[in-house]
Coordinates of C-alpha atoms and ligand atoms in Angstrom, one line a residue:
Chain A
M1 CA 65.8 -46.4 48.7
S2 CA 62.1 -45.9 48.3
G3 CA 61.7 -45.8 52.1
T4 CA 63.6 -42.5 52.4
A5 CA 61.4 -40.2 50.3
P6 CA 58.2 -40.5 52.4
T7 CA 60.1 -39.8 55.6
F8 CA 61.7 -36.7 54.1
V9 CA 58.3 -35.7 52.8
E10 CA 56.7 -36.1 56.3
A11 CA 59.6 -34.3 57.9
A12 CA 59.5 -31.4 55.4
L13 CA 55.8 -31.1 55.9
G14 CA 56.3 -31.0 59.6
G15 CA 58.6 -28.0 59.2
D16 CA 62.0 -29.6 59.2
R17 CA 64.0 -27.2 57.1
R18 CA 66.9 -29.6 56.4
A19 CA 64.5 -32.3 55.1
L20 CA 63.0 -29.6 52.9
A21 CA 66.4 -28.6 51.6
R22 CA 67.2 -32.2 50.8
L23 CA 63.9 -32.7 49.0
L24 CA 64.7 -29.7 46.9
S25 CA 68.0 -31.3 45.9
A26 CA 66.4 -34.6 45.1
V27 CA 63.8 -32.8 42.9
E28 CA 66.5 -30.6 41.3
N29 CA 68.7 -33.6 40.5
G30 CA 65.8 -35.5 39.0
T31 CA 66.2 -38.5 41.2
A32 CA 63.6 -41.3 41.7
E33 CA 63.2 -40.1 45.3
G34 CA 62.6 -36.6 44.0
A35 CA 59.9 -37.8 41.6
E36 CA 58.3 -39.9 44.3
A37 CA 58.2 -36.9 46.7
L38 CA 56.7 -34.6 44.1
R39 CA 54.0 -37.2 43.5
A40 CA 53.2 -37.3 47.2
L41 CA 53.3 -33.5 47.5
Y42 CA 51.5 -32.4 44.4
P43 CA 48.0 -32.7 45.8
R44 CA 49.0 -30.1 48.4
T45 CA 50.2 -27.6 45.8
G46 CA 48.2 -24.9 44.0
E47 CA 47.7 -22.5 46.9
A48 CA 50.9 -20.4 46.7
H49 CA 51.1 -17.2 44.7
I50 CA 54.1 -17.7 42.4
V51 CA 55.7 -14.4 41.4
G52 CA 58.4 -14.2 38.7
I53 CA 60.9 -11.4 38.9
T54 CA 62.7 -10.9 35.6
G55 CA 64.8 -8.2 33.9
A56 CA 68.3 -7.6 32.7
P57 CA 71.4 -8.6 34.8
G58 CA 72.4 -5.8 37.1
A59 CA 68.9 -4.2 37.2
G60 CA 68.8 -4.9 40.9
K61 CA 66.5 -8.0 40.9
S62 CA 68.2 -9.8 43.8
T63 CA 68.5 -6.6 45.9
L64 CA 64.9 -5.8 45.3
V65 CA 63.7 -9.3 46.0
G66 CA 65.5 -9.2 49.3
K67 CA 63.9 -5.9 50.3
L68 CA 60.5 -7.0 49.0
A69 CA 60.7 -10.1 51.1
R70 CA 61.4 -8.0 54.1
E71 CA 58.4 -5.9 53.3
F72 CA 56.2 -9.0 53.1
R73 CA 57.7 -10.3 56.4
R74 CA 56.7 -7.0 57.9
R75 CA 53.2 -7.8 56.8
G76 CA 53.4 -11.1 58.5
K77 CA 53.7 -13.2 55.4
R78 CA 56.0 -16.2 55.1
L79 CA 57.7 -16.7 51.8
A80 CA 60.2 -18.6 49.8
I81 CA 62.7 -17.3 47.2
V82 CA 64.1 -19.3 44.3
A83 CA 67.0 -17.5 42.7
V84 CA 68.3 -18.8 39.4
D85 CA 71.8 -18.0 38.1
P86 CA 73.4 -19.2 34.9
T87 CA 75.5 -22.4 34.6
S88 CA 78.8 -21.9 32.8
P89 CA 78.6 -23.7 29.5
Y90 CA 82.3 -24.4 29.7
S91 CA 82.7 -26.0 33.1
G92 CA 79.2 -26.9 34.0
G93 CA 79.7 -25.1 37.3
A94 CA 77.9 -22.0 38.5
L95 CA 78.5 -19.1 40.8
L96 CA 75.3 -18.5 42.8
G97 CA 75.6 -15.0 44.2
D98 CA 72.0 -13.8 44.6
R99 CA 72.0 -14.5 48.3
L100 CA 74.7 -11.9 48.7
R101 CA 72.1 -9.2 48.0
M102 CA 69.6 -10.7 50.4
R103 CA 71.7 -10.7 53.5
D104 CA 69.2 -9.1 55.9
L105 CA 66.9 -12.1 55.5
L106 CA 69.3 -14.9 56.0
T107 CA 68.4 -15.8 59.5
D108 CA 64.7 -15.1 59.4
D109 CA 62.7 -18.2 60.0
G110 CA 59.8 -17.1 57.8
V111 CA 61.9 -17.0 54.7
F112 CA 63.5 -19.9 52.8
I113 CA 66.0 -19.0 50.1
R114 CA 67.2 -21.5 47.5
S115 CA 69.7 -20.8 44.8
M116 CA 69.5 -22.8 41.6
A117 CA 71.9 -23.0 38.6
S118 CA 70.2 -23.0 35.2
R119 CA 72.0 -26.2 34.2
G120 CA 71.9 -25.5 30.6
H121 CA 68.1 -24.9 30.4
P122 CA 67.2 -21.9 28.3
G123 CA 64.6 -19.3 29.2
G124 CA 66.0 -17.8 32.3
V125 CA 65.1 -20.6 34.7
A126 CA 66.2 -24.2 35.4
A127 CA 64.3 -27.2 34.1
A128 CA 63.4 -28.1 37.7
T129 CA 62.5 -24.6 38.8
R130 CA 58.8 -25.4 38.6
D131 CA 59.3 -28.6 40.6
V132 CA 61.2 -26.7 43.3
A133 CA 58.4 -24.1 43.5
N134 CA 55.9 -26.9 43.8
V135 CA 57.7 -28.4 46.7
L136 CA 57.9 -25.0 48.5
D137 CA 54.2 -24.5 47.7
A138 CA 53.3 -27.9 49.1
V139 CA 55.1 -27.4 52.4
G140 CA 53.1 -24.2 52.9
Y141 CA 54.9 -21.1 51.7
P142 CA 52.0 -18.9 50.5
L143 CA 54.2 -16.7 48.4
I144 CA 57.1 -17.8 46.2
L145 CA 59.4 -15.2 44.5
V146 CA 61.3 -16.7 41.5
E147 CA 64.2 -14.6 40.3
T148 CA 65.2 -15.4 36.7
V149 CA 68.7 -15.4 35.3
G150 CA 68.0 -12.2 33.3
A151 CA 69.9 -12.5 30.1
G152 CA 68.9 -9.1 28.7
Q153 CA 66.4 -10.5 26.3
A154 CA 62.8 -11.7 26.6
Q155 CA 62.6 -14.6 29.0
V156 CA 59.1 -15.6 28.4
E157 CA 59.4 -19.0 30.1
I158 CA 58.8 -17.4 33.5
A159 CA 55.3 -16.6 32.3
R160 CA 54.7 -20.4 32.2
L161 CA 55.9 -20.8 35.8
A162 CA 54.3 -17.9 37.6
H163 CA 50.9 -16.3 38.2
T164 CA 52.4 -12.8 38.3
V165 CA 55.4 -11.5 36.4
V166 CA 57.3 -8.4 37.6
L167 CA 59.7 -6.9 35.1
V168 CA 62.5 -4.9 36.7
E169 CA 64.0 -2.2 34.7
A170 CA 66.8 0.2 35.6
P171 CA 68.2 3.5 34.2
G172 CA 71.2 3.5 32.0
M173 CA 70.7 0.1 30.4
G174 CA 70.1 1.6 26.9
D175 CA 68.3 -0.7 24.6
E176 CA 66.3 -2.3 27.4
I177 CA 63.3 -0.3 26.3
Q178 CA 63.7 -2.0 22.9
A179 CA 63.5 -5.4 24.7
L180 CA 60.3 -4.1 26.3
K181 CA 58.8 -3.3 23.0
A182 CA 60.1 -6.6 21.6
G183 CA 58.2 -8.9 23.9
L184 CA 58.8 -8.5 27.6
M185 CA 55.7 -6.3 27.7
E186 CA 53.7 -9.3 26.6
I187 CA 54.6 -11.1 29.8
A188 CA 54.9 -8.3 32.4
D189 CA 52.0 -7.8 34.8
I190 CA 53.9 -5.2 36.8
I191 CA 56.8 -3.1 35.7
V192 CA 59.1 -1.4 38.2
V193 CA 61.9 1.0 37.4
N194 CA 64.5 0.3 40.1
K195 CA 67.4 2.5 41.0
A196 CA 65.0 5.4 41.2
D197 CA 67.7 7.1 43.3
N198 CA 69.4 7.7 40.0
P199 CA 68.0 10.9 38.3
A200 CA 68.1 9.1 34.9
A201 CA 65.3 6.8 36.2
R202 CA 62.9 9.5 35.1
I203 CA 63.9 9.1 31.5
T204 CA 63.5 5.3 31.7
L205 CA 60.1 5.7 33.2
Q206 CA 59.0 8.1 30.5
S207 CA 60.3 5.7 27.8
I208 CA 58.4 2.8 29.3
R209 CA 55.2 4.9 29.6
A210 CA 55.6 5.9 25.9
A211 CA 56.3 2.3 24.8
L212 CA 53.1 1.3 26.6
G213 CA 51.1 4.1 25.1
R214 CA 50.8 5.6 28.5
D215 CA 52.2 9.1 27.9
R216 CA 50.1 12.0 28.8
S217 CA 48.8 12.5 25.2
A218 CA 47.3 9.1 25.4
G219 CA 44.6 10.6 27.6
H220 CA 44.3 8.6 30.7
H221 CA 46.8 6.5 32.6
G222 CA 45.2 3.1 32.4
A223 CA 45.4 2.6 28.7
A224 CA 47.7 -0.3 28.4
P225 CA 46.0 -3.6 29.0
S226 CA 48.2 -6.7 29.3
A227 CA 48.2 -8.6 26.0
K228 CA 48.6 -11.9 27.8
D229 CA 45.0 -13.0 28.5
E230 CA 41.7 -12.0 27.1
E231 CA 40.4 -11.3 30.5
A232 CA 43.5 -9.3 31.5
A233 CA 41.9 -6.4 29.7
G234 CA 40.8 -5.3 33.1
W235 CA 44.3 -5.1 34.5
D236 CA 46.3 -1.9 33.8
I237 CA 50.0 -2.8 34.1
P238 CA 51.3 -0.6 37.0
I239 CA 54.5 1.2 36.2
L240 CA 56.2 1.7 39.5
Q241 CA 59.5 3.1 40.8
S242 CA 61.7 1.7 43.5
S243 CA 65.1 2.2 45.1
A244 CA 66.1 -1.1 46.7
I245 CA 69.1 0.6 48.1
E246 CA 67.2 3.4 49.7
N247 CA 64.2 1.3 50.7
R248 CA 61.8 3.3 48.5
G249 CA 58.8 2.0 46.6
L250 CA 58.8 -1.4 48.3
A251 CA 55.3 -1.1 49.9
E252 CA 53.9 0.0 46.6
L253 CA 55.4 -2.9 44.8
A254 CA 54.2 -5.4 47.4
D255 CA 50.7 -3.8 47.2
A256 CA 50.8 -4.2 43.4
I257 CA 51.7 -7.9 43.7
E258 CA 48.9 -8.5 46.1
A259 CA 46.5 -6.4 44.0
H260 CA 47.4 -8.6 41.0
R261 CA 46.6 -11.8 42.8
A262 CA 43.3 -10.3 43.9
Y263 CA 42.6 -9.1 40.4
L264 CA 43.3 -12.6 39.0
Q265 CA 41.0 -14.2 41.4
R266 CA 38.2 -11.7 40.9
S267 CA 38.3 -11.9 37.1
G268 CA 38.6 -15.7 36.9
A269 CA 42.1 -15.3 35.3
W270 CA 43.6 -17.1 38.3
E271 CA 42.1 -20.4 37.0
N272 CA 43.5 -19.7 33.6
R273 CA 47.0 -19.2 35.0
R274 CA 46.6 -22.3 37.2
R275 CA 45.7 -24.2 34.1
R276 CA 48.8 -22.9 32.3
L277 CA 51.0 -24.0 35.2
A278 CA 49.3 -27.4 35.3
R279 CA 50.0 -27.7 31.5
A280 CA 53.6 -26.8 32.1
D281 CA 53.9 -29.5 34.7
V282 CA 52.2 -32.1 32.5
E283 CA 54.3 -31.3 29.5
A284 CA 57.6 -31.2 31.4
W285 CA 56.9 -34.7 32.8
L286 CA 55.6 -36.0 29.5
Q287 CA 58.9 -35.0 28.0
R288 CA 60.9 -36.5 30.8
H289 CA 59.0 -39.8 30.7
L290 CA 59.2 -40.0 27.0
L291 CA 63.0 -39.5 27.0
A292 CA 63.4 -42.0 29.8
L293 CA 61.2 -44.5 27.9
L294 CA 63.3 -43.9 24.7
E295 CA 66.4 -44.6 26.7
R296 CA 65.0 -47.8 28.2
R297 CA 63.6 -49.2 25.0
L298 CA 66.3 -48.0 22.5
G299 CA 69.3 -47.8 24.7
G300 CA 71.0 -44.8 26.2
G301 CA 72.8 -43.8 23.0
A302 CA 69.8 -43.5 20.7
V303 CA 68.8 -39.9 21.5
E304 CA 72.5 -38.8 21.6
E305 CA 73.1 -40.4 18.2
A306 CA 70.1 -38.5 16.8
V307 CA 71.5 -35.3 18.3
E308 CA 74.9 -36.0 16.8
A309 CA 73.4 -36.7 13.4
V310 CA 71.4 -33.4 13.5
Q311 CA 74.5 -31.5 14.6
R312 CA 76.4 -32.9 11.6
R313 CA 73.4 -32.1 9.4
R314 CA 73.1 -35.7 8.4
L315 CA 69.6 -35.6 9.6
D316 CA 67.1 -32.8 10.1
P317 CA 65.5 -32.7 13.6
I318 CA 62.0 -33.4 12.3
T319 CA 63.1 -36.7 10.7
A320 CA 65.3 -37.5 13.7
A321 CA 62.5 -37.1 16.2
G322 CA 60.1 -39.0 13.9
T323 CA 62.5 -41.9 13.5
L324 CA 63.0 -42.1 17.3
L325 CA 59.3 -42.2 17.9
D326 CA 58.7 -44.8 15.2
A327 CA 61.4 -47.0 16.7
L328 CA 59.9 -46.6 20.1
L329 CA 56.4 -47.6 18.9
R330 CA 57.9 -50.6 17.1
A331 CA 59.7 -51.7 20.2
E332 CA 56.5 -51.3 22.2
G333 CA 54.6 -53.3 19.6
E334 CA 57.0 -56.1 19.9
R335 CA 56.6 -56.4 23.7
Chain B
M1 CA 72.3 -35.2 37.4
R2 CA 74.1 -34.3 40.6
K3 CA 76.5 -31.4 41.1
I4 CA 78.8 -30.8 44.0
R5 CA 77.4 -27.8 45.9
V6 CA 79.8 -25.7 48.0
L7 CA 79.1 -22.7 50.3
I8 CA 81.9 -20.1 50.6
G9 CA 81.3 -17.9 53.5
K10 CA 83.1 -15.0 55.1
P11 CA 82.4 -14.6 58.7
G12 CA 83.7 -11.6 60.7
L13 CA 84.8 -8.2 59.7
D14 CA 87.3 -8.7 57.0
G15 CA 87.5 -5.7 54.7
H16 CA 87.8 -7.5 51.4
D17 CA 87.0 -10.9 49.8
R18 CA 89.4 -11.3 46.9
G19 CA 90.7 -14.6 48.2
A20 CA 87.2 -16.0 48.8
K21 CA 86.2 -15.0 45.3
V22 CA 89.2 -16.6 43.7
V23 CA 88.4 -19.9 45.5
A24 CA 84.7 -19.6 44.5
R25 CA 85.5 -19.1 40.9
A26 CA 88.1 -21.9 40.8
L27 CA 85.5 -24.3 42.2
R28 CA 82.9 -23.1 39.7
D29 CA 85.5 -23.6 36.9
A30 CA 85.9 -27.1 38.2
G31 CA 82.2 -27.8 37.5
M32 CA 80.8 -27.1 41.0
E33 CA 77.9 -25.0 42.0
V34 CA 79.2 -22.4 44.5
I35 CA 77.0 -20.4 46.7
Y36 CA 78.8 -17.2 47.6
T37 CA 77.3 -15.2 50.5
G38 CA 79.6 -12.2 50.6
L39 CA 81.4 -10.2 53.3
R40 CA 80.6 -9.8 57.0
Q41 CA 78.3 -12.8 57.5
T42 CA 77.3 -13.8 61.0
P43 CA 77.9 -17.5 62.0
A44 CA 74.1 -17.9 62.0
M45 CA 73.8 -16.6 58.5
I46 CA 76.4 -18.9 57.2
A47 CA 74.9 -22.0 58.9
E48 CA 71.4 -21.1 57.8
A49 CA 72.6 -20.6 54.2
A50 CA 74.4 -24.0 54.3
L51 CA 71.1 -25.6 55.5
Q52 CA 68.8 -24.0 53.0
E53 CA 71.2 -24.6 50.1
D54 CA 71.8 -28.3 51.1
V55 CA 75.5 -27.9 50.3
D56 CA 78.0 -30.8 50.4
V57 CA 80.9 -28.7 51.9
V58 CA 81.3 -25.4 53.7
G59 CA 84.4 -23.3 53.2
L60 CA 85.2 -20.3 55.5
S61 CA 87.5 -17.6 54.5
I62 CA 89.0 -15.7 57.4
L63 CA 91.7 -13.1 57.2
S64 CA 91.0 -11.1 60.4
G65 CA 92.9 -13.4 62.8
A66 CA 89.6 -14.1 64.6
H67 CA 89.4 -17.7 63.4
L68 CA 89.7 -19.2 66.9
S69 CA 86.6 -17.4 68.0
L70 CA 84.6 -17.4 64.7
V71 CA 85.0 -21.1 63.8
P72 CA 83.5 -22.5 67.0
R73 CA 80.6 -20.1 66.6
V74 CA 79.9 -21.3 63.1
I75 CA 80.2 -24.9 64.3
E76 CA 77.8 -24.2 67.1
E77 CA 75.2 -22.7 64.7
M78 CA 75.6 -25.7 62.4
E79 CA 75.1 -28.0 65.4
K80 CA 72.0 -26.1 66.4
R81 CA 70.5 -26.8 63.0
G82 CA 71.6 -30.4 62.9
I83 CA 74.0 -30.0 60.0
S84 CA 77.3 -30.5 61.7
D85 CA 77.9 -33.5 59.5
I86 CA 78.6 -31.1 56.6
P87 CA 82.4 -31.0 56.2
L88 CA 84.0 -27.6 57.0
F89 CA 87.3 -26.2 55.7
V90 CA 89.0 -22.9 56.5
G91 CA 91.1 -20.8 54.3
G92 CA 93.0 -17.6 55.1
I93 CA 95.7 -16.3 57.3
I94 CA 96.0 -19.0 60.0
P95 CA 99.2 -19.3 62.1
P96 CA 100.6 -22.9 61.9
D97 CA 100.1 -23.3 65.7
D98 CA 96.3 -22.7 65.3
V99 CA 95.8 -25.4 62.6
P100 CA 95.7 -28.4 65.1
K101 CA 93.3 -26.3 67.3
L102 CA 90.9 -25.8 64.4
K103 CA 91.1 -29.4 63.5
A104 CA 90.3 -30.4 67.1
M105 CA 87.2 -28.3 66.8
G106 CA 86.1 -30.3 63.8
V107 CA 87.5 -28.5 60.8
V108 CA 88.6 -31.0 58.2
E109 CA 91.3 -29.0 56.5
V110 CA 93.0 -25.6 56.7
F111 CA 94.5 -23.8 53.7
G112 CA 96.9 -21.0 54.1
P113 CA 97.6 -18.1 51.8
G114 CA 99.0 -19.1 48.4
T115 CA 97.5 -22.6 48.5
P116 CA 97.1 -23.6 44.8
T117 CA 93.4 -23.6 43.9
Q118 CA 93.8 -27.1 42.5
T119 CA 94.6 -28.3 46.1
T120 CA 91.3 -26.9 47.3
I121 CA 89.4 -28.4 44.3
D122 CA 91.0 -31.8 44.9
F123 CA 90.2 -31.6 48.6
V124 CA 86.5 -30.8 48.0
R125 CA 86.2 -33.7 45.5
R126 CA 87.8 -36.1 47.9
V127 CA 85.7 -35.0 50.9
V128 CA 82.5 -35.2 49.0
A129 CA 83.3 -38.6 47.5
K130 CA 83.5 -40.0 51.1
Ligands
GDP1 N1 71.8 2.9 43.0 C1 71.1 1.7 43.1 N2 71.8 0.6 43.0 C2 71.1 -0.6 43.2 C3 69.7 -0.6 43.5 N3 69.3 -1.9 43.6 C4 70.4 -2.7 43.3 N4 71.5 -1.9 43.0 C5 72.9 -2.3 42.7 O1 72.9 -2.9 41.4 C6 73.8 -3.9 41.3 C7 73.2 -5.2 40.8 O2 72.2 -5.6 41.8 P1 71.6 -7.1 41.8 O3 70.6 -7.1 42.8 O4 72.7 -8.1 41.9 O5 71.0 -7.2 40.3 P2 70.5 -8.5 39.5 O6 71.6 -8.9 38.6 O7 69.4 -7.9 38.7 O8 70.0 -9.5 40.5 C8 74.4 -4.1 42.7 O9 75.6 -3.4 42.8 C9 73.4 -3.4 43.6 O10 73.9 -2.9 44.8 C10 69.1 0.7 43.7 O11 67.9 0.7 44.0 N5 69.8 1.8 43.5
MG2 MG1 70.5 -11.5 40.8

């Protein structure tokens, strides 16, 4: 068993796309081979620019990602796309349809597209999305676009997984601007109003400008610093327009993405964000290791029993978690 | 946790994809992860998607009558990418006389119009279990 992972790793590093695809599955499924591969590959990660694309379903994220990818290809940049769609809570299955909107790219050698189901993970991405991005980073894709599920509400987890977050808005989605006020603004580095071919896009654009204090009366255009990092005070969130259908605004969006990376590096914020990603990786693995250890020491049912007890309100989650930890420490002490 | 991953592709120039969508939804409702690539895919697009998505099975929906020319081209593109071990099934309007021809090309199973979706679900589970 353990002999297979290194060969897949070597093959994937050598440009074997099927080996890469299989590695991504192993990582996504949380297998021992997947973990072993990640361990081998991690030292090679950290170079890629990871860009999250978020926004409500139907805003045109997939279409825009496809066209944006074409724009980056035109600039000679290789890239990978990770597109997350929701898993049905009823069946556990998922319909992964984002590729449908990216058809122009499907045979381009410089692009690798991978669809992922959220598999019950909240926050608009899958639990393994970060690991999948890490593998794509390690094998040398310098740019990784991550399209989130887009559930119409703030999906702040993408900010933990990406250096740059692009929020895609579209006209006629009503209370989306509320969502913007309510928190998405906090995580957006770039805002783009897609479907600019629709005349109503102007109204959306104006509402966003107003929400960000960027209307004319505010004096100058650059008055809305990102609230995310201290040092992001030097970054004025660009508010762009695009029509993915009519191929408009794509170069400007690609420029803004590249400018944001340059800005992060110039200001030192790049290191801050890298630290945030490193923290997300450590915390994710800490949680996985802890759960695995609990299962080994206390038996597979212990965590499930605690969940059941909390569900029935026989226990509160604080006591349940504390009890599990105490039992684990006792079991470790007896060893 | 492992899920069965299926690619449903529509090569050729069919005008609609209702049948393909019905199958895709049925497989999803059976707990599978279904990558649906939409209408008018070239054989190369389908093979490339199957490779990148690391699917367990590929299903082709063909209504146009062009199956005898399309299927070998999909198989050829899969061979080119070293993924011809992925089982392939075909659904759509296929005259009975053509079924053995498709199977001789390497297609594992052929489903005509009106095949109960449960038959397709059972087939996918069986072929993946092998
Ligand atoms: N008019 C118009 N429609 C668009 C544009 N971009 C995407 N769409 C359409 O919006 C719908 C949803 O697009 P999709 O990319 O799947 O959105 P997602 O759910 O955010 O990924 C599709 O019917 C697209 O064709 C655009 O720029 N203009
Ligand atoms: Mg989408």
